[in-house]
PDB file of C-alpha atoms in Angstrom:
ATOM      1  CA  MET L 220       1.761  20.115-194.783  1.00  0.00           C
ATOM      2  CA  GLU L 221       1.190  17.977-191.626  1.00  0.00           C
ATOM      3  CA  GLN L 222       1.828  14.453-192.200  1.00  0.00           C
ATOM      4  CA  GLN L 223      -0.755  11.921-191.144  1.00  0.00           C
ATOM      5  CA  PRO L 224       0.415   9.074-188.795  1.00  0.00           C
ATOM      6  CA  VAL L 225       0.842   5.797-190.593  1.00  0.00           C
ATOM      7  CA  ALA L 226      -1.240   2.932-189.205  1.00  0.00           C
ATOM      8  CA  ALA L 227       0.959  -0.058-187.842  1.00  0.00           C
ATOM      9  CA  ALA L 228       0.756  -3.020-190.075  1.00  0.00           C
ATOM     10  CA  GLU L 229      -0.907  -6.029-188.699  1.00  0.00           C
ATOM     11  CA  PRO L 230       1.427  -8.992-188.110  1.00  0.00           C
ATOM     12  CA  GLU L 231       1.383 -11.748-190.630  1.00  0.00           C
ATOM     13  CA  VAL L 232      -0.448 -14.770-189.368  1.00  0.00           C
ATOM     14  CA  PRO L 233       1.604 -18.090-189.711  1.00  0.00           C
ATOM     15  CA  ALA L 234      -0.078 -20.341-192.325  1.00  0.00           C
ATOM     16  CA  GLY L 235      -2.520 -22.960-190.855  1.00  0.00           C
ATOM     17  CA  LEU L 236      -2.894 -21.124-187.494  1.00  0.00           C
ATOM     18  CA  GLY L 237      -6.497 -20.364-188.209  1.00  0.00           C
ATOM     19  CA  LEU L 238      -6.561 -16.967-186.542  1.00  0.00           C
ATOM     20  CA  THR L 239      -7.352 -13.533-188.088  1.00  0.00           C
ATOM     21  CA  ALA L 240      -4.728 -10.846-188.197  1.00  0.00           C
ATOM     22  CA  ALA L 241      -6.458  -8.911-185.358  1.00  0.00           C
ATOM     23  CA  GLU L 242      -6.580 -12.064-183.303  1.00  0.00           C
ATOM     24  CA  TYR L 243      -2.899 -12.918-183.811  1.00  0.00           C
ATOM     25  CA  ALA L 244      -1.956  -9.315-183.037  1.00  0.00           C
ATOM     26  CA  GLN L 245      -3.572  -9.718-179.565  1.00  0.00           C
ATOM     27  CA  LEU L 246      -1.703 -12.939-179.087  1.00  0.00           C
ATOM     28  CA  LEU L 247       1.589 -11.760-180.345  1.00  0.00           C
ATOM     29  CA  PRO L 248       3.144 -10.833-177.020  1.00  0.00           C
ATOM     30  CA  THR L 249       2.358 -14.351-175.816  1.00  0.00           C
ATOM     31  CA  VAL L 250       3.772 -15.933-178.920  1.00  0.00           C
ATOM     32  CA  GLU L 251       6.948 -13.788-178.508  1.00  0.00           C
ATOM     33  CA  ALA L 252       7.306 -14.617-174.830  1.00  0.00           C
ATOM     34  CA  TYR L 253       6.540 -18.340-174.942  1.00  0.00           C
ATOM     35  CA  HIS L 254       6.425 -19.788-178.413  1.00  0.00           C
ATOM     36  CA  ARG L 255       9.706 -18.842-180.109  1.00  0.00           C
ATOM     37  CA  TYR L 256      12.396 -21.519-180.331  1.00  0.00           C
ATOM     38  CA  ALA L 257      16.063 -21.733-181.441  1.00  0.00           C
ATOM     39  CA  VAL L 258      15.511 -24.588-183.879  1.00  0.00           C
ATOM     40  CA  GLY L 259      18.864 -26.339-184.512  1.00  0.00           C
ATOM     41  CA  PRO L 260      19.856 -28.622-187.381  1.00  0.00           C
ATOM     42  CA  GLY L 261      17.820 -31.736-187.492  1.00  0.00           C
ATOM     43  CA  GLN L 262      14.959 -30.226-185.670  1.00  0.00           C
ATOM     44  CA  CYS L 263      11.634 -28.817-186.465  1.00  0.00           C
ATOM     45  CA  SER L 264       9.018 -26.702-184.676  1.00  0.00           C
ATOM     46  CA  SER L 265       5.417 -25.774-184.974  1.00  0.00           C
ATOM     47  CA  LEU L 266       2.592 -23.702-183.419  1.00  0.00           C
ATOM     48  CA  VAL L 267      -1.052 -24.779-183.241  1.00  0.00           C
ATOM     49  CA  ALA L 268      -4.126 -22.772-182.060  1.00  0.00           C
ATOM     50  CA  GLN L 269      -7.468 -23.734-180.803  1.00  0.00           C
ATOM     51  CA  ARG L 270     -10.452 -21.543-180.010  1.00  0.00           C
ATOM     52  CA  ILE L 271     -12.500 -22.658-176.972  1.00  0.00           C
ATOM     53  CA  GLU L 272     -15.913 -21.069-175.872  1.00  0.00           C
ATOM     54  CA  ALA L 273     -15.114 -21.308-172.104  1.00  0.00           C
ATOM     55  CA  PRO L 274     -13.567 -19.137-169.497  1.00  0.00           C
ATOM     56  CA  PRO L 275      -9.804 -19.112-169.639  1.00  0.00           C
ATOM     57  CA  ALA L 276      -9.681 -20.019-165.931  1.00  0.00           C
ATOM     58  CA  ALA L 277     -11.784 -23.212-166.780  1.00  0.00           C
ATOM     59  CA  VAL L 278      -9.438 -24.205-169.625  1.00  0.00           C
ATOM     60  CA  TRP L 279      -6.322 -23.559-167.562  1.00  0.00           C
ATOM     61  CA  ALA L 280      -7.680 -25.666-164.743  1.00  0.00           C
ATOM     62  CA  ILE L 281      -7.406 -28.637-167.273  1.00  0.00           C
ATOM     63  CA  VAL L 282      -4.105 -27.728-168.953  1.00  0.00           C
ATOM     64  CA  ARG L 283      -2.190 -27.235-165.666  1.00  0.00           C
ATOM     65  CA  ARG L 284      -2.675 -30.813-164.458  1.00  0.00           C
ATOM     66  CA  PHE L 285       0.743 -32.238-165.163  1.00  0.00           C
ATOM     67  CA  ASP L 286      -0.417 -35.212-163.158  1.00  0.00           C
ATOM     68  CA  CYS L 287      -3.436 -35.897-165.183  1.00  0.00           C
ATOM     69  CA  PRO L 288      -2.925 -35.320-168.819  1.00  0.00           C
ATOM     70  CA  GLN L 289      -5.115 -38.100-169.896  1.00  0.00           C
ATOM     71  CA  VAL L 290      -8.189 -35.834-169.206  1.00  0.00           C
ATOM     72  CA  TYR L 291      -7.722 -34.298-172.561  1.00  0.00           C
ATOM     73  CA  LYS L 292      -4.890 -36.200-174.277  1.00  0.00           C
ATOM     74  CA  HIS L 293      -6.202 -38.865-176.545  1.00  0.00           C
ATOM     75  CA  PHE L 294      -3.340 -41.424-176.524  1.00  0.00           C
ATOM     76  CA  ILE L 295      -2.409 -41.695-172.818  1.00  0.00           C
ATOM     77  CA  ARG L 296      -3.555 -44.848-170.998  1.00  0.00           C
ATOM     78  CA  SER L 297      -2.200 -43.709-167.561  1.00  0.00           C
ATOM     79  CA  CYS L 298       0.081 -41.192-165.898  1.00  0.00           C
ATOM     80  CA  ALA L 299       1.934 -41.387-162.597  1.00  0.00           C
ATOM     81  CA  LEU L 300       3.951 -38.753-160.907  1.00  0.00           C
ATOM     82  CA  ARG L 301       7.374 -39.880-159.664  1.00  0.00           C
ATOM     83  CA  PRO L 302       7.614 -39.497-155.939  1.00  0.00           C
ATOM     84  CA  ASP L 303       9.400 -36.301-154.688  1.00  0.00           C
ATOM     85  CA  PRO L 304       9.791 -36.008-150.907  1.00  0.00           C
ATOM     86  CA  GLU L 305      10.504 -32.326-151.194  1.00  0.00           C
ATOM     87  CA  ALA L 306       7.507 -31.393-153.322  1.00  0.00           C
ATOM     88  CA  GLY L 307       4.989 -33.848-151.850  1.00  0.00           C
ATOM     89  CA  ASP L 308       1.799 -33.373-153.855  1.00  0.00           C
ATOM     90  CA  GLU L 309       2.842 -29.955-155.292  1.00  0.00           C
ATOM     91  CA  LEU L 310       3.133 -29.492-159.011  1.00  0.00           C
ATOM     92  CA  ARG L 311       6.223 -27.397-159.586  1.00  0.00           C
ATOM     93  CA  PRO L 312       9.055 -27.308-162.203  1.00  0.00           C
ATOM     94  CA  GLY L 313      11.302 -30.295-162.099  1.00  0.00           C
ATOM     95  CA  ARG L 314       8.647 -32.881-161.231  1.00  0.00           C
ATOM     96  CA  LEU L 315       8.643 -35.865-163.378  1.00  0.00           C
ATOM     97  CA  ARG L 316       5.806 -38.061-164.584  1.00  0.00           C
ATOM     98  CA  GLU L 317       5.705 -41.640-166.231  1.00  0.00           C
ATOM     99  CA  VAL L 318       3.136 -41.817-169.066  1.00  0.00           C
ATOM    100  CA  SER L 319       1.826 -45.034-170.565  1.00  0.00           C
ATOM    101  CA  VAL L 320       0.637 -44.720-174.170  1.00  0.00           C
ATOM    102  CA  ILE L 321      -2.199 -46.729-175.590  1.00  0.00           C
ATOM    103  CA  SER L 322      -1.364 -49.552-177.975  1.00  0.00           C
ATOM    104  CA  GLY L 323      -1.284 -49.042-181.852  1.00  0.00           C
ATOM    105  CA  LEU L 324       0.978 -45.911-181.748  1.00  0.00           C
ATOM    106  CA  PRO L 325       4.806 -45.961-182.465  1.00  0.00           C
ATOM    107  CA  ALA L 326       5.320 -45.384-178.806  1.00  0.00           C
ATOM    108  CA  SER L 327       4.748 -47.237-175.370  1.00  0.00           C
ATOM    109  CA  THR L 328       6.052 -45.053-172.630  1.00  0.00           C
ATOM    110  CA  SER L 329       7.312 -41.585-172.064  1.00  0.00           C
ATOM    111  CA  THR L 330       9.160 -39.892-169.195  1.00  0.00           C
ATOM    112  CA  GLU L 331       8.306 -36.079-168.945  1.00  0.00           C
ATOM    113  CA  ARG L 332       9.603 -33.201-166.891  1.00  0.00           C
ATOM    114  CA  LEU L 333       7.576 -30.234-165.896  1.00  0.00           C
ATOM    115  CA  ASP L 334       9.509 -27.061-166.993  1.00  0.00           C
ATOM    116  CA  LEU L 335       7.005 -24.246-166.513  1.00  0.00           C
ATOM    117  CA  LEU L 336       3.751 -23.817-164.531  1.00  0.00           C
ATOM    118  CA  ASP L 337       2.845 -20.139-164.254  1.00  0.00           C
ATOM    119  CA  ASP L 338      -0.705 -19.778-162.948  1.00  0.00           C
ATOM    120  CA  ALA L 339      -0.722 -15.944-163.284  1.00  0.00           C
ATOM    121  CA  ARG L 340       0.243 -16.085-166.967  1.00  0.00           C
ATOM    122  CA  ARG L 341      -1.514 -19.441-167.664  1.00  0.00           C
ATOM    123  CA  ALA L 342       1.669 -20.931-169.214  1.00  0.00           C
ATOM    124  CA  PHE L 343       2.655 -24.502-169.056  1.00  0.00           C
ATOM    125  CA  GLY L 344       5.650 -26.378-170.482  1.00  0.00           C
ATOM    126  CA  PHE L 345       7.319 -29.814-170.451  1.00  0.00           C
ATOM    127  CA  THR L 346      10.120 -31.825-171.916  1.00  0.00           C
ATOM    128  CA  ILE L 347      10.106 -35.421-172.848  1.00  0.00           C
ATOM    129  CA  THR L 348      13.295 -36.835-171.231  1.00  0.00           C
ATOM    130  CA  GLY L 349      13.027 -40.604-171.874  1.00  0.00           C
ATOM    131  CA  GLY L 350      10.780 -43.479-172.899  1.00  0.00           C
ATOM    132  CA  GLU L 351       9.994 -45.684-175.912  1.00  0.00           C
ATOM    133  CA  HIS L 352       8.653 -43.302-178.568  1.00  0.00           C
ATOM    134  CA  ARG L 353       9.738 -41.292-181.699  1.00  0.00           C
ATOM    135  CA  LEU L 354       9.651 -37.855-180.156  1.00  0.00           C
ATOM    136  CA  ARG L 355      13.178 -37.347-179.211  1.00  0.00           C
ATOM    137  CA  ASN L 356      14.095 -34.000-177.338  1.00  0.00           C
ATOM    138  CA  TYR L 357      10.453 -32.899-177.562  1.00  0.00           C
ATOM    139  CA  ARG L 358       9.835 -29.709-175.674  1.00  0.00           C
ATOM    140  CA  SER L 359       6.483 -27.987-175.644  1.00  0.00           C
ATOM    141  CA  VAL L 360       4.768 -24.914-174.188  1.00  0.00           C
ATOM    142  CA  THR L 361       1.123 -24.290-173.948  1.00  0.00           C
ATOM    143  CA  THR L 362      -0.582 -21.052-173.059  1.00  0.00           C
ATOM    144  CA  VAL L 363      -4.182 -20.119-172.339  1.00  0.00           C
ATOM    145  CA  SER L 364      -5.297 -16.524-173.286  1.00  0.00           C
ATOM    146  CA  GLU L 365      -8.562 -14.680-173.527  1.00  0.00           C
ATOM    147  CA  LEU L 366      -9.208 -12.620-176.651  1.00  0.00           C
ATOM    148  CA  SER L 367     -10.949  -9.261-176.363  1.00  0.00           C
ATOM    149  CA  PRO L 368     -14.623 -10.270-177.424  1.00  0.00           C
ATOM    150  CA  ALA L 369     -16.226  -8.728-180.456  1.00  0.00           C
ATOM    151  CA  ALA L 370     -19.559  -8.653-178.335  1.00  0.00           C
ATOM    152  CA  PRO L 371     -19.847  -8.194-174.552  1.00  0.00           C
ATOM    153  CA  ALA L 372     -21.417 -11.589-174.057  1.00  0.00           C
ATOM    154  CA  GLU L 373     -18.869 -13.567-175.981  1.00  0.00           C
ATOM    155  CA  ILE L 374     -16.026 -15.665-174.365  1.00  0.00           C
ATOM    156  CA  CYS L 375     -13.223 -16.573-176.601  1.00  0.00           C
ATOM    157  CA  THR L 376     -10.275 -18.427-175.136  1.00  0.00           C
ATOM    158  CA  VAL L 377      -7.382 -19.318-177.434  1.00  0.00           C
ATOM    159  CA  VAL L 378      -5.006 -22.155-176.527  1.00  0.00           C
ATOM    160  CA  LEU L 379      -1.531 -21.937-178.212  1.00  0.00           C
ATOM    161  CA  GLU L 380       0.657 -25.006-178.152  1.00  0.00           C
ATOM    162  CA  SER L 381       4.144 -25.104-179.632  1.00  0.00           C
ATOM    163  CA  TYR L 382       6.864 -27.504-179.630  1.00  0.00           C
ATOM    164  CA  VAL L 383      10.448 -28.154-180.903  1.00  0.00           C
ATOM    165  CA  VAL L 384      11.552 -31.802-181.596  1.00  0.00           C
ATOM    166  CA  ASP L 385      14.329 -33.802-183.312  1.00  0.00           C
ATOM    167  CA  VAL L 386      13.640 -35.158-186.814  1.00  0.00           C
ATOM    168  CA  PRO L 387      14.167 -38.947-186.554  1.00  0.00           C
ATOM    169  CA  ASP L 388      16.641 -40.686-188.909  1.00  0.00           C
ATOM    170  CA  GLY L 389      14.773 -41.586-192.215  1.00  0.00           C
ATOM    171  CA  ASN L 390      12.046 -38.986-191.752  1.00  0.00           C
ATOM    172  CA  SER L 391      11.654 -35.538-193.246  1.00  0.00           C
ATOM    173  CA  GLU L 392      10.867 -32.374-191.325  1.00  0.00           C
ATOM    174  CA  GLU L 393       7.572 -32.339-193.074  1.00  0.00           C
ATOM    175  CA  ASP L 394       6.626 -35.956-191.899  1.00  0.00           C
ATOM    176  CA  THR L 395       7.705 -35.242-188.313  1.00  0.00           C
ATOM    177  CA  ARG L 396       5.741 -32.020-188.208  1.00  0.00           C
ATOM    178  CA  LEU L 397       2.667 -33.638-189.657  1.00  0.00           C
ATOM    179  CA  PHE L 398       2.811 -36.423-186.998  1.00  0.00           C
ATOM    180  CA  ALA L 399       3.299 -34.073-184.082  1.00  0.00           C
ATOM    181  CA  ASP L 400       0.805 -31.532-185.299  1.00  0.00           C
ATOM    182  CA  THR L 401      -1.833 -34.219-185.835  1.00  0.00           C
ATOM    183  CA  VAL L 402      -1.417 -35.331-182.127  1.00  0.00           C
ATOM    184  CA  VAL L 403      -1.429 -31.812-180.836  1.00  0.00           C
ATOM    185  CA  ARG L 404      -4.517 -30.872-182.805  1.00  0.00           C
ATOM    186  CA  LEU L 405      -6.454 -33.891-181.741  1.00  0.00           C
ATOM    187  CA  ASN L 406      -5.590 -33.136-178.142  1.00  0.00           C
ATOM    188  CA  LEU L 407      -6.654 -29.637-178.370  1.00  0.00           C
ATOM    189  CA  GLN L 408      -9.924 -30.520-180.017  1.00  0.00           C
ATOM    190  CA  LYS L 409     -10.638 -32.765-177.061  1.00  0.00           C
ATOM    191  CA  LEU L 410      -9.484 -30.092-174.601  1.00  0.00           C
ATOM    192  CA  LYS L 411     -12.161 -27.854-176.262  1.00  0.00           C
ATOM    193  CA  SER L 412     -14.957 -30.487-175.936  1.00  0.00           C
ATOM    194  CA  VAL L 413     -14.082 -31.168-172.174  1.00  0.00           C
ATOM    195  CA  ALA L 414     -13.725 -27.504-171.292  1.00  0.00           C
ATOM    196  CA  GLU L 415     -16.956 -26.358-172.979  1.00  0.00           C
ATOM    197  CA  ALA L 416     -18.697 -29.351-171.380  1.00  0.00           C
ATOM    198  CA  ASN L 417     -17.510 -28.331-167.891  1.00  0.00           C
ATOM    199  CA  ALA L 418     -18.412 -24.822-168.531  1.00  0.00           C
ATOM    200  CA  ALA L 419     -21.938 -25.727-169.729  1.00  0.00           C
ATOM    201  CA  ALA L 420     -22.360 -28.002-166.579  1.00  0.00           C
ATOM    202  CA  ALA L 421     -21.208 -25.164-164.301  1.00  0.00           C
ATOM    203  CA  ALA L 422     -23.537 -22.636-165.829  1.00  0.00           C
ATOM    204  CA  ALA L 423     -26.465 -25.117-165.473  1.00  0.00           C
ATOM    205  CA  THR L 424     -25.734 -25.755-161.770  1.00  0.00           C
ATOM    206  CA  PRO L 425     -28.098 -23.567-159.639  1.00  0.00           C
ATOM    207  CA  ALA L 426     -26.354 -21.197-157.271  1.00  0.00           C
ATOM    208  CA  PRO L 427     -26.562 -22.212-153.505  1.00  0.00           C
ATOM    209  CA  PRO L 428     -29.359 -20.217-151.679  1.00  0.00           C
ATOM    210  CA  ALA L 429     -28.066 -17.145-149.784  1.00  0.00           C
ATOM    211  CA  GLU L 430     -27.930 -17.589-146.027  1.00  0.00           C
TER     212      GLU L 430
END
């Protein structure tokens, strides 16, 4: 008797990610490539997802701006790139930025290094290397992916942002993860608003007349 092929089991979706098993299966190669960390003692890690109804290229245009994170990050007052005579105005791995944080948070400044900027794969990563804040040895990666739509007219971009960070003395892993997750989720919600507004404005702009 001929055996029937066994269907591959769908991957288990991490709790709290808010994606279906089918969606997570599409994103799994990206998760494996960019969002897995070797988490050491005294560290914690997390992965957050955000759906955005805008073309991935439009979302990526915002995410990749290492020099201007305040466009979608709530708690940044200002950002300035450190001068780099070799790089000039180019954004490339190794560039440093000085971030000023709004008052009222347990932070004031942050020095951050660009680790990854891959326009082809829409992957962005940075590490916090100094400053006055509670996120020690914070390393983050953000990816922008397009899901295969259920209907031809649908656009569904999913942004994944993950991080690994030290747990401060006197704090638990749960407290640290809750704090960092909250900041990441708020930022990704604003990214959604900005990207969708930009996409709507672009769609409403009449095309220039043909010559």
